[in-house]
mmCIF file of C-alpha atoms and ligand atoms in Angstrom:
data_model
loop_
_atom_site.group_PDB
_atom_site.id
_atom_site.type_symbol
_atom_site.label_atom_id
_atom_site.label_comp_id
_atom_site.label_asym_id
_atom_site.label_seq_id
_atom_site.Cartn_x
_atom_site.Cartn_y
_atom_site.Cartn_z
ATOM 1 C CA MET A 1 -55.463 4.894 103.249
ATOM 2 C CA SER A 2 -53.457 4.932 100.019
ATOM 3 C CA PRO A 3 -53.573 1.637 98.120
ATOM 4 C CA VAL A 4 -50.016 2.264 96.933
ATOM 5 C CA PRO A 5 -47.392 0.403 98.968
ATOM 6 C CA THR A 6 -44.792 2.671 100.522
ATOM 7 C CA ASN A 7 -41.983 0.626 99.010
ATOM 8 C CA ALA A 8 -43.531 0.262 95.568
ATOM 9 C CA ALA A 9 -40.312 0.626 93.560
ATOM 10 C CA THR A 10 -38.551 -2.002 95.644
ATOM 11 C CA GLU A 11 -41.529 -4.373 95.320
ATOM 12 C CA LEU A 12 -41.536 -3.967 91.557
ATOM 13 C CA LEU A 13 -37.790 -4.603 91.405
ATOM 14 C CA THR A 14 -38.308 -7.708 93.550
ATOM 15 C CA ALA A 15 -40.815 -8.987 90.994
ATOM 16 C CA ILE A 16 -38.080 -9.091 88.321
ATOM 17 C CA LYS A 17 -35.154 -10.107 90.532
ATOM 18 C CA ASP A 18 -34.797 -13.569 88.985
ATOM 19 C CA VAL A 19 -34.883 -12.469 85.344
ATOM 20 C CA GLY A 20 -31.519 -12.464 83.572
ATOM 21 C CA THR A 21 -29.322 -13.289 86.550
ATOM 22 C CA ASP A 22 -25.743 -14.113 85.546
ATOM 23 C CA PRO A 23 -24.294 -16.844 87.774
ATOM 24 C CA ALA A 24 -20.859 -16.609 86.139
ATOM 25 C CA ARG A 25 -20.333 -12.846 86.448
ATOM 26 C CA GLY A 26 -22.739 -12.101 89.287
ATOM 27 C CA GLY A 27 -25.523 -9.553 88.907
ATOM 28 C CA TYR A 28 -27.532 -9.407 85.690
ATOM 29 C CA SER A 29 -26.866 -9.871 81.992
ATOM 30 C CA ARG A 30 -29.941 -8.572 80.199
ATOM 31 C CA HIS A 31 -29.169 -7.440 76.678
ATOM 32 C CA GLY A 32 -31.271 -5.831 73.978
ATOM 33 C CA PHE A 33 -33.844 -8.298 72.593
ATOM 34 C CA ASP A 34 -32.329 -11.319 74.339
ATOM 35 C CA THR A 35 -34.512 -13.769 76.272
ATOM 36 C CA ALA A 36 -34.204 -11.908 79.577
ATOM 37 C CA GLU A 37 -34.849 -8.471 78.142
ATOM 38 C CA LEU A 38 -37.826 -9.713 76.124
ATOM 39 C CA GLU A 39 -39.262 -11.217 79.318
ATOM 40 C CA LEU A 40 -38.810 -7.879 81.093
ATOM 41 C CA ARG A 41 -40.475 -6.043 78.215
ATOM 42 C CA GLU A 42 -43.467 -8.395 78.499
ATOM 43 C CA TRP A 43 -43.527 -7.817 82.230
ATOM 44 C CA PHE A 44 -43.510 -4.041 81.751
ATOM 45 C CA THR A 45 -46.276 -4.285 79.162
ATOM 46 C CA ALA A 46 -48.427 -6.255 81.610
ATOM 47 C CA GLU A 47 -47.718 -3.792 84.456
ATOM 48 C CA ALA A 48 -48.598 -0.849 82.229
ATOM 49 C CA GLY A 49 -51.819 -2.631 81.225
ATOM 50 C CA LYS A 50 -52.757 -3.105 84.890
ATOM 51 C CA ARG A 51 -52.616 0.675 85.238
ATOM 52 C CA GLY A 52 -54.820 1.260 82.216
ATOM 53 C CA LEU A 53 -51.967 2.523 80.051
ATOM 54 C CA ASP A 54 -52.021 1.848 76.292
ATOM 55 C CA VAL A 55 -48.827 0.168 75.164
ATOM 56 C CA GLU A 56 -47.259 0.445 71.735
ATOM 57 C CA VAL A 57 -43.850 -0.502 70.376
ATOM 58 C CA ASP A 58 -42.304 1.951 67.933
ATOM 59 C CA ARG A 59 -40.430 1.014 64.741
ATOM 60 C CA ASN A 60 -37.146 0.779 66.675
ATOM 61 C CA GLY A 61 -38.397 -1.404 69.499
ATOM 62 C CA ASN A 62 -38.839 1.333 72.104
ATOM 63 C CA ILE A 63 -41.942 0.773 74.242
ATOM 64 C CA TRP A 64 -44.386 3.605 74.917
ATOM 65 C CA ALA A 65 -47.133 3.295 77.554
ATOM 66 C CA TRP A 66 -49.644 6.123 77.202
ATOM 67 C CA TRP A 67 -51.761 7.476 80.026
ATOM 68 C CA GLY A 68 -54.585 8.856 77.928
ATOM 69 C CA ALA A 69 -54.424 9.456 74.203
ATOM 70 C CA PRO A 70 -51.018 9.702 72.516
ATOM 71 C CA GLY A 71 -50.311 13.140 71.235
ATOM 72 C CA PRO A 72 -47.899 15.929 70.543
ATOM 73 C CA ASP A 73 -46.080 17.858 73.247
ATOM 74 C CA ALA A 74 -46.285 14.882 75.590
ATOM 75 C CA LEU A 75 -44.498 14.654 78.892
ATOM 76 C CA VAL A 76 -42.472 11.446 78.701
ATOM 77 C CA THR A 77 -40.531 9.599 81.382
ATOM 78 C CA GLY A 78 -38.687 6.310 81.272
ATOM 79 C CA SER A 79 -35.421 4.446 81.151
ATOM 80 C CA HIS A 80 -34.256 0.992 80.038
ATOM 81 C CA LEU A 81 -34.452 -2.642 81.137
ATOM 82 C CA ASP A 82 -31.225 -4.002 79.613
ATOM 83 C CA SER A 83 -27.928 -4.142 81.502
ATOM 84 C CA VAL A 84 -24.201 -4.321 80.926
ATOM 85 C CA PRO A 85 -22.737 -7.848 81.238
ATOM 86 C CA GLY A 86 -22.828 -8.636 84.968
ATOM 87 C CA GLY A 87 -24.571 -5.358 85.794
ATOM 88 C CA GLY A 88 -26.557 -4.255 88.819
ATOM 89 C CA ALA A 89 -30.282 -4.415 89.522
ATOM 90 C CA PHE A 90 -30.919 -0.647 89.437
ATOM 91 C CA ASP A 91 -29.265 0.850 86.343
ATOM 92 C CA GLY A 92 -32.263 1.217 84.041
ATOM 93 C CA PRO A 93 -34.924 -0.801 85.858
ATOM 94 C CA LEU A 94 -35.081 1.726 88.734
ATOM 95 C CA GLY A 95 -36.250 4.413 86.307
ATOM 96 C CA VAL A 96 -38.791 2.060 84.740
ATOM 97 C CA VAL A 97 -40.294 0.784 88.016
ATOM 98 C CA SER A 98 -40.282 4.303 89.455
ATOM 99 C CA SER A 99 -42.320 5.535 86.506
ATOM 100 C CA LEU A 100 -44.905 2.783 87.149
ATOM 101 C CA ALA A 101 -44.936 3.518 90.884
ATOM 102 C CA ALA A 102 -45.254 7.256 90.240
ATOM 103 C CA VAL A 103 -48.311 6.568 88.065
ATOM 104 C CA ASP A 104 -49.717 4.525 90.976
ATOM 105 C CA LEU A 105 -49.256 7.468 93.341
ATOM 106 C CA LEU A 106 -50.868 9.891 90.923
ATOM 107 C CA GLN A 107 -53.782 7.577 90.106
ATOM 108 C CA ALA A 108 -54.373 6.960 93.831
ATOM 109 C CA LYS A 109 -54.788 10.684 94.397
ATOM 110 C CA GLY A 110 -57.100 11.068 91.413
ATOM 111 C CA PHE A 111 -54.710 13.048 89.239
ATOM 112 C CA LYS A 112 -55.660 13.361 85.560
ATOM 113 C CA PRO A 113 -52.910 14.507 83.167
ATOM 114 C CA GLY A 114 -53.737 17.723 81.372
ATOM 115 C CA ARG A 115 -51.458 16.775 78.476
ATOM 116 C CA PRO A 116 -50.366 13.495 76.851
ATOM 117 C CA LEU A 117 -48.161 11.500 79.220
ATOM 118 C CA ALA A 118 -46.136 8.393 78.390
ATOM 119 C CA LEU A 119 -43.745 5.997 80.080
ATOM 120 C CA MET A 120 -40.969 4.705 77.837
ATOM 121 C CA VAL A 121 -38.630 1.730 77.839
ATOM 122 C CA PHE A 122 -35.692 2.245 75.481
ATOM 123 C CA ALA A 123 -34.125 -0.655 73.595
ATOM 124 C CA GLU A 124 -30.426 -1.695 73.996
ATOM 125 C CA GLU A 125 -29.387 1.296 76.120
ATOM 126 C CA GLU A 126 -26.133 -0.201 77.356
ATOM 127 C CA GLY A 127 -24.915 -1.476 74.016
ATOM 128 C CA GLY A 128 -24.157 -4.694 75.896
ATOM 129 C CA ARG A 129 -25.144 -6.822 72.920
ATOM 130 C CA PHE A 130 -24.472 -4.788 69.774
ATOM 131 C CA GLY A 131 -21.787 -2.400 71.023
ATOM 132 C CA VAL A 132 -23.519 0.942 70.454
ATOM 133 C CA PRO A 133 -24.963 2.519 73.617
ATOM 134 C CA CYS A 134 -28.425 4.133 73.595
ATOM 135 C CA LEU A 135 -29.200 2.359 70.325
ATOM 136 C CA GLY A 136 -32.994 2.699 70.727
ATOM 137 C CA SER A 137 -32.874 6.461 71.254
ATOM 138 C CA ARG A 138 -30.115 6.901 68.657
ATOM 139 C CA LEU A 139 -32.266 5.166 66.051
ATOM 140 C CA LEU A 140 -35.384 7.086 67.079
ATOM 141 C CA THR A 141 -33.594 10.414 66.693
ATOM 142 C CA GLY A 142 -31.505 9.435 63.684
ATOM 143 C CA ALA A 143 -28.219 9.789 65.599
ATOM 144 C CA THR A 144 -27.327 6.297 64.357
ATOM 145 C CA PRO A 145 -28.381 5.544 60.750
ATOM 146 C CA ALA A 146 -30.461 2.430 60.133
ATOM 147 C CA ASP A 147 -27.924 0.784 57.812
ATOM 148 C CA VAL A 148 -25.194 1.082 60.437
ATOM 149 C CA ALA A 149 -27.416 -0.400 63.158
ATOM 150 C CA LEU A 150 -28.808 -3.254 61.073
ATOM 151 C CA ASN A 151 -25.309 -4.565 60.341
ATOM 152 C CA LEU A 152 -24.077 -4.486 63.946
ATOM 153 C CA LYS A 153 -23.292 -7.963 65.245
ATOM 154 C CA ASP A 154 -23.562 -9.444 68.711
ATOM 155 C CA PRO A 155 -20.779 -11.685 70.098
ATOM 156 C CA SER A 156 -22.536 -14.755 68.616
ATOM 157 C CA GLY A 157 -22.502 -13.234 65.129
ATOM 158 C CA ASN A 158 -26.224 -12.400 64.987
ATOM 159 C CA THR A 159 -26.941 -9.081 63.295
ATOM 160 C CA PHE A 160 -29.149 -6.405 64.810
ATOM 161 C CA ALA A 161 -31.443 -6.954 61.800
ATOM 162 C CA GLU A 162 -31.856 -10.614 62.783
ATOM 163 C CA ALA A 163 -32.407 -9.744 66.447
ATOM 164 C CA VAL A 164 -35.140 -7.193 65.795
ATOM 165 C CA LYS A 165 -36.823 -9.537 63.336
ATOM 166 C CA ALA A 166 -36.821 -12.311 65.945
ATOM 167 C CA ALA A 167 -38.405 -9.818 68.369
ATOM 168 C CA GLY A 168 -41.260 -9.205 65.916
ATOM 169 C CA LEU A 169 -40.044 -5.919 64.410
ATOM 170 C CA ASP A 170 -39.627 -5.149 60.722
ATOM 171 C CA PRO A 171 -35.918 -4.469 59.940
ATOM 172 C CA SER A 172 -36.908 -2.408 56.893
ATOM 173 C CA ARG A 173 -38.705 0.050 59.185
ATOM 174 C CA ILE A 174 -35.792 0.536 61.611
ATOM 175 C CA GLY A 175 -34.401 4.071 61.640
ATOM 176 C CA LYS A 176 -35.158 7.709 62.305
ATOM 177 C CA ASP A 177 -38.764 8.082 63.394
ATOM 178 C CA ALA A 178 -39.551 11.796 63.297
ATOM 179 C CA GLU A 179 -43.244 11.160 63.846
ATOM 180 C CA ALA A 180 -42.716 9.232 67.097
ATOM 181 C CA LEU A 181 -40.043 11.679 68.274
ATOM 182 C CA SER A 182 -42.283 14.684 67.565
ATOM 183 C CA ARG A 183 -44.694 13.492 70.239
ATOM 184 C CA ILE A 184 -42.157 14.112 73.004
ATOM 185 C CA GLY A 185 -42.500 17.630 74.361
ATOM 186 C CA ARG A 186 -40.309 17.151 77.405
ATOM 187 C CA PHE A 187 -38.474 14.113 78.749
ATOM 188 C CA VAL A 188 -37.517 13.245 82.332
ATOM 189 C CA GLU A 189 -35.436 10.170 83.207
ATOM 190 C CA LEU A 190 -34.971 8.882 86.734
ATOM 191 C CA HIS A 191 -31.793 6.852 87.209
ATOM 192 C CA VAL A 192 -29.679 5.409 89.995
ATOM 193 C CA GLU A 193 -26.636 7.624 90.429
ATOM 194 C CA GLN A 194 -23.482 6.106 88.969
ATOM 195 C CA GLY A 195 -21.041 7.841 91.232
ATOM 196 C CA ARG A 196 -20.593 9.276 94.707
ATOM 197 C CA GLY A 197 -22.028 12.760 94.214
ATOM 198 C CA LEU A 198 -25.161 12.292 96.335
ATOM 199 C CA ILE A 199 -23.244 10.396 99.041
ATOM 200 C CA ASP A 200 -20.968 13.402 99.432
ATOM 201 C CA MET A 201 -23.950 15.792 99.392
ATOM 202 C CA ASP A 202 -25.829 13.610 101.903
ATOM 203 C CA ALA A 203 -28.932 13.831 99.691
ATOM 204 C CA PRO A 204 -31.229 11.011 98.485
ATOM 205 C CA ILE A 205 -32.190 12.763 95.235
ATOM 206 C CA GLY A 206 -30.377 15.067 92.835
ATOM 207 C CA VAL A 207 -30.934 16.685 89.462
ATOM 208 C CA ALA A 208 -28.487 16.298 86.564
ATOM 209 C CA THR A 209 -26.667 19.241 85.026
ATOM 210 C CA SER A 210 -24.547 17.618 82.324
ATOM 211 C CA ILE A 211 -23.089 14.423 80.861
ATOM 212 C CA LEU A 212 -19.445 14.075 79.863
ATOM 213 C CA ALA A 213 -18.566 13.869 76.175
ATOM 214 C CA HIS A 214 -17.966 10.175 75.564
ATOM 215 C CA GLY A 215 -17.350 7.580 72.929
ATOM 216 C CA ARG A 216 -16.240 4.040 72.133
ATOM 217 C CA TRP A 217 -13.430 3.084 69.807
ATOM 218 C CA ARG A 218 -12.352 -0.355 68.605
ATOM 219 C CA PHE A 219 -8.642 -0.934 68.001
ATOM 220 C CA ARG A 220 -7.785 -4.011 65.958
ATOM 221 C CA PHE A 221 -4.145 -5.081 66.097
ATOM 222 C CA THR A 222 -3.192 -7.694 63.526
ATOM 223 C CA GLY A 223 0.040 -9.667 63.811
ATOM 224 C CA GLU A 224 0.988 -13.257 63.046
ATOM 225 C CA GLY A 225 -0.637 -16.205 64.772
ATOM 226 C CA ASN A 226 1.917 -18.881 65.644
ATOM 227 C CA HIS A 227 3.049 -21.554 68.093
ATOM 228 C CA ALA A 228 3.846 -20.344 71.634
ATOM 229 C CA GLY A 229 6.685 -22.861 72.022
ATOM 230 C CA ALA A 230 8.167 -23.121 68.543
ATOM 231 C CA THR A 231 8.412 -19.393 67.734
ATOM 232 C CA PRO A 232 11.598 -17.695 69.048
ATOM 233 C CA MET A 233 11.020 -14.396 70.844
ATOM 234 C CA GLY A 234 12.808 -12.436 68.121
ATOM 235 C CA ALA A 235 10.597 -13.856 65.367
ATOM 236 C CA ARG A 236 7.221 -12.789 66.682
ATOM 237 C CA ARG A 237 4.633 -10.260 65.603
ATOM 238 C CA ASP A 238 2.429 -10.534 68.675
ATOM 239 C CA PRO A 239 -0.564 -8.145 68.669
ATOM 240 C CA MET A 240 -0.993 -8.585 72.432
ATOM 241 C CA LEU A 241 2.043 -6.329 72.954
ATOM 242 C CA PRO A 242 0.657 -3.166 71.331
ATOM 243 C CA ALA A 243 -2.726 -4.036 72.887
ATOM 244 C CA SER A 244 -1.159 -3.967 76.327
ATOM 245 C CA GLN A 245 0.588 -0.690 75.464
ATOM 246 C CA LEU A 246 -2.804 0.774 74.555
ATOM 247 C CA ILE A 247 -4.171 -0.167 77.984
ATOM 248 C CA LEU A 248 -1.229 1.483 79.733
ATOM 249 C CA SER A 249 -1.430 4.594 77.581
ATOM 250 C CA ALA A 250 -5.170 4.923 78.310
ATOM 251 C CA ARG A 251 -4.353 5.310 82.006
ATOM 252 C CA TRP A 252 -1.534 7.723 81.289
ATOM 253 C CA ALA A 253 -3.397 9.849 78.731
ATOM 254 C CA ALA A 254 -6.605 10.249 80.733
ATOM 255 C CA SER A 255 -4.696 10.992 83.946
ATOM 256 C CA SER A 256 -2.979 13.911 82.230
ATOM 257 C CA VAL A 257 -6.215 15.613 81.060
ATOM 258 C CA ASP A 258 -8.417 17.323 83.655
ATOM 259 C CA GLY A 259 -11.677 15.439 84.272
ATOM 260 C CA ALA A 260 -10.989 12.763 81.641
ATOM 261 C CA ARG A 261 -11.587 9.014 81.960
ATOM 262 C CA ALA A 262 -10.340 6.242 79.694
ATOM 263 C CA THR A 263 -11.055 2.568 80.151
ATOM 264 C CA VAL A 264 -10.306 -0.714 78.465
ATOM 265 C CA GLY A 265 -12.852 -3.192 79.800
ATOM 266 C CA ARG A 266 -12.998 -5.548 76.856
ATOM 267 C CA LEU A 267 -10.264 -7.280 74.909
ATOM 268 C CA VAL A 268 -10.779 -10.197 72.531
ATOM 269 C CA PRO A 269 -7.736 -12.048 71.172
ATOM 270 C CA THR A 270 -8.172 -14.326 68.171
ATOM 271 C CA PRO A 271 -7.992 -17.286 68.347
ATOM 272 C CA GLY A 272 -7.607 -17.002 72.143
ATOM 273 C CA GLY A 273 -5.540 -20.078 73.017
ATOM 274 C CA THR A 274 -3.117 -20.333 75.940
ATOM 275 C CA ASN A 275 -0.384 -21.854 73.764
ATOM 276 C CA VAL A 276 -1.061 -19.669 70.734
ATOM 277 C CA ILE A 277 0.415 -16.303 69.781
ATOM 278 C CA ALA A 278 -2.708 -14.340 68.831
ATOM 279 C CA SER A 279 -3.154 -13.454 65.176
ATOM 280 C CA SER A 280 -5.244 -10.396 66.074
ATOM 281 C CA VAL A 281 -6.613 -8.609 69.112
ATOM 282 C CA ASP A 282 -9.649 -6.346 69.335
ATOM 283 C CA VAL A 283 -9.493 -3.814 72.160
ATOM 284 C CA TRP A 284 -12.384 -1.485 73.000
ATOM 285 C CA LEU A 285 -11.598 1.931 74.445
ATOM 286 C CA ASP A 286 -14.221 3.942 76.348
ATOM 287 C CA ALA A 287 -13.079 7.573 76.703
ATOM 288 C CA ARG A 288 -14.865 10.532 78.292
ATOM 289 C CA ALA A 289 -14.056 14.108 79.298
ATOM 290 C CA PRO A 290 -15.875 17.337 80.154
ATOM 291 C CA ASN A 291 -15.768 18.594 76.570
ATOM 292 C CA ASP A 292 -15.232 17.499 73.005
ATOM 293 C CA GLY A 293 -11.694 18.881 72.703
ATOM 294 C CA ARG A 294 -10.393 17.142 75.791
ATOM 295 C CA THR A 295 -12.041 13.839 74.847
ATOM 296 C CA ARG A 296 -10.571 13.958 71.337
ATOM 297 C CA SER A 297 -7.178 14.895 72.748
ATOM 298 C CA VAL A 298 -7.170 11.862 75.073
ATOM 299 C CA VAL A 299 -8.135 9.518 72.235
ATOM 300 C CA GLU A 300 -5.501 11.046 69.916
ATOM 301 C CA ARG A 301 -2.772 10.498 72.489
ATOM 302 C CA ILE A 302 -3.832 6.902 73.050
ATOM 303 C CA THR A 303 -4.070 6.274 69.311
ATOM 304 C CA ALA A 304 -0.591 7.696 68.716
ATOM 305 C CA ALA A 305 0.869 5.443 71.411
ATOM 306 C CA ALA A 306 -0.987 2.423 70.019
ATOM 307 C CA LYS A 307 0.263 3.149 66.477
ATOM 308 C CA GLN A 308 3.849 3.414 67.646
ATOM 309 C CA ALA A 309 3.563 0.187 69.653
ATOM 310 C CA ALA A 310 2.013 -1.611 66.656
ATOM 311 C CA ARG A 311 4.880 -0.454 64.420
ATOM 312 C CA ASP A 312 7.471 -1.573 66.972
ATOM 313 C CA GLU A 313 5.976 -5.084 66.935
ATOM 314 C CA GLY A 314 5.430 -5.244 63.157
ATOM 315 C CA CYS A 315 1.648 -5.285 63.563
ATOM 316 C CA GLU A 316 -1.127 -3.534 61.656
ATOM 317 C CA LEU A 317 -3.622 -1.294 63.423
ATOM 318 C CA THR A 318 -7.099 -0.173 62.398
ATOM 319 C CA VAL A 319 -9.155 2.163 64.576
ATOM 320 C CA THR A 320 -12.950 2.394 64.324
ATOM 321 C CA GLU A 321 -15.102 4.936 66.144
ATOM 322 C CA GLU A 322 -18.149 2.920 67.205
ATOM 323 C CA SER A 323 -20.046 5.728 68.900
ATOM 324 C CA TYR A 324 -19.547 9.315 70.008
ATOM 325 C CA GLY A 325 -21.593 11.905 71.831
ATOM 326 C CA ASP A 326 -20.543 15.454 72.687
ATOM 327 C CA THR A 327 -21.082 16.943 76.144
ATOM 328 C CA VAL A 328 -24.759 17.205 77.085
ATOM 329 C CA HIS A 329 -25.970 20.227 79.053
ATOM 330 C CA PHE A 330 -29.486 19.506 80.256
ATOM 331 C CA ASP A 331 -32.097 22.199 79.686
ATOM 332 C CA ALA A 332 -31.663 24.803 82.444
ATOM 333 C CA ALA A 333 -35.280 26.027 82.397
ATOM 334 C CA LEU A 334 -36.658 22.504 82.724
ATOM 335 C CA ARG A 335 -34.186 21.765 85.519
ATOM 336 C CA GLU A 336 -35.450 24.827 87.383
ATOM 337 C CA GLU A 337 -39.028 23.615 86.992
ATOM 338 C CA VAL A 338 -38.042 20.161 88.269
ATOM 339 C CA VAL A 339 -36.270 21.623 91.282
ATOM 340 C CA ALA A 340 -39.250 23.878 91.965
ATOM 341 C CA ALA A 341 -41.558 20.836 91.898
ATOM 342 C CA LEU A 342 -39.328 19.128 94.470
ATOM 343 C CA GLY A 343 -38.868 22.172 96.685
ATOM 344 C CA THR A 344 -35.138 21.649 96.701
ATOM 345 C CA ALA A 345 -32.642 19.237 95.156
ATOM 346 C CA PRO A 346 -28.908 19.456 94.604
ATOM 347 C CA ALA A 347 -27.623 19.619 91.032
ATOM 348 C CA LEU A 348 -24.751 17.441 89.877
ATOM 349 C CA PRO A 349 -23.005 16.322 86.665
ATOM 350 C CA THR A 350 -22.529 12.704 85.630
ATOM 351 C CA GLY A 351 -19.949 10.719 83.740
ATOM 352 C CA ALA A 352 -22.487 8.154 82.560
ATOM 353 C CA GLY A 353 -24.370 8.252 79.249
ATOM 354 C CA HIS A 354 -28.173 7.988 79.075
ATOM 355 C CA ASP A 355 -31.030 8.002 76.556
ATOM 356 C CA ALA A 356 -31.920 11.367 78.111
ATOM 357 C CA GLY A 357 -28.593 12.625 76.783
ATOM 358 C CA ILE A 358 -29.469 11.540 73.237
ATOM 359 C CA LEU A 359 -32.947 13.099 73.450
ATOM 360 C CA ALA A 360 -31.496 16.332 74.863
ATOM 361 C CA ALA A 361 -30.390 17.347 71.346
ATOM 362 C CA HIS A 362 -34.063 17.388 70.302
ATOM 363 C CA VAL A 363 -36.280 18.208 73.289
ATOM 364 C CA PRO A 364 -35.882 19.761 76.754
ATOM 365 C CA THR A 365 -34.668 16.943 78.961
ATOM 366 C CA ALA A 366 -34.029 16.479 82.669
ATOM 367 C CA MET A 367 -32.737 13.699 84.897
ATOM 368 C CA LEU A 368 -33.328 12.762 88.514
ATOM 369 C CA PHE A 369 -30.659 10.717 90.288
ATOM 370 C CA VAL A 370 -31.246 8.425 93.265
ATOM 371 C CA ARG A 371 -28.386 8.016 95.741
ATOM 372 C CA ASN A 372 -26.244 4.897 95.345
ATOM 373 C CA PRO A 373 -24.592 4.168 98.711
ATOM 374 C CA THR A 374 -21.865 2.010 97.180
ATOM 375 C CA GLY A 375 -20.918 4.568 94.519
ATOM 376 C CA VAL A 376 -20.484 1.488 92.280
ATOM 377 C CA SER A 377 -22.412 0.932 89.060
ATOM 378 C CA HIS A 378 -22.191 -1.433 86.072
ATOM 379 C CA ALA A 379 -21.377 -4.096 88.688
ATOM 380 C CA PRO A 380 -23.430 -6.278 91.049
ATOM 381 C CA GLU A 381 -22.575 -3.998 94.017
ATOM 382 C CA GLU A 382 -24.683 -1.172 92.574
ATOM 383 C CA HIS A 383 -27.381 -0.353 95.122
ATOM 384 C CA ALA A 384 -30.113 2.014 96.239
ATOM 385 C CA GLU A 385 -31.796 1.819 99.640
ATOM 386 C CA PRO A 386 -35.591 1.244 99.640
ATOM 387 C CA ASP A 387 -36.181 4.598 101.369
ATOM 388 C CA ASP A 388 -34.166 6.412 98.714
ATOM 389 C CA CYS A 389 -36.011 4.528 95.948
ATOM 390 C CA GLU A 390 -39.278 5.730 97.475
ATOM 391 C CA ALA A 391 -37.969 9.266 97.676
ATOM 392 C CA GLY A 392 -37.239 8.880 93.961
ATOM 393 C CA VAL A 393 -40.780 7.684 93.214
ATOM 394 C CA GLU A 394 -42.268 10.569 95.176
ATOM 395 C CA ALA A 395 -39.981 13.043 93.453
ATOM 396 C CA LEU A 396 -40.847 11.683 90.010
ATOM 397 C CA ALA A 397 -44.563 11.771 90.854
ATOM 398 C CA LYS A 398 -44.261 15.430 91.904
ATOM 399 C CA VAL A 399 -42.439 16.274 88.689
ATOM 400 C CA LEU A 400 -44.979 14.447 86.495
ATOM 401 C CA GLU A 401 -47.840 16.044 88.385
ATOM 402 C CA LYS A 402 -46.442 19.510 87.867
ATOM 403 C CA LEU A 403 -45.271 19.142 84.281
ATOM 404 C CA ALA A 404 -48.295 17.194 83.032
ATOM 405 C CA ALA A 405 -50.871 19.291 84.843
ATOM 406 C CA GLU A 406 -51.617 21.442 81.809
HETATM 407 ZN ZN1 ZN B 501 -28.737 3.259 82.624
#
């Protein structure tokens, strides 16, 4: 009888269910190098050790757990352990626990990799703390320069440099790590689906074709802070007005471009008092579309509307692009190999960004999605049924077995 439990992924997720819970928002708030994420990283390190894997942390805080000697042309799988604020239990951790459970399955059947094989945990994938998504893989690949990353600040004012130092890393060694990257021959990430594609296809597992072009922009409207009661309506320069116009124009602009999405999920007025006209407002725009041109067009329309609204209210506007990634088309040959290993699996695109999307510019990359019966992600309602999680583990094990055989 196999020593591997049939619901291994679910059992591993249960082991971390109390780490980083967020009573105020619901779900989990686990952010890069915060207490919860550091605890999860320790947990992963211990689990990898139990399986005889050799764990190392690279210069940018990404964890590598090697089955056998590290080396070039490795087959690498993994995901992340951090979450958005108030996120679900599966986005990230499902890929990590599935990689551990897949190793269990392969070890139980006596499989020995014929090439270097590693499990990875990427740092700060969601950008929930420092604002830039996929920061660990962006630093590894050089997509985000070290000096930009080190000066990023979390909502408490701590810099990324301070956070990595507190986590035991050397800030002076943060940045593009060609040597570490060169070890990855092919990369496969398993992830809970963040949409309804597999529900509609009535399939537990799917294979990714592409990721929408996507980016984040910060709009700062500056007006004049003043008293909510003593300032006549005609004498105001209230930055909340153009900020609200930006939110409305995001809906309008994205709705008029095929396949586009635009979202304002975060708005911070300063000083943020009920009886105070704000002096400034920061608004973050997340915009995505099937290609670069459409994404840029949506953001240009929103920016034009925001500029006009700022002028109308006598406010200043500065716009900062915080991150951007063009459309990712996953490697077709690798996808065919993955599908062949599974026998059959439907292919589907996704609107969500992933470390696999960052790595895809450098190495052949594939993704497996596990059905999410709620269709909801980045929220506590995100879910995957235990049977589907196990189908994911078995699928990942088949893929690793095939791709790491020689
Ligand atoms: Zn994720």
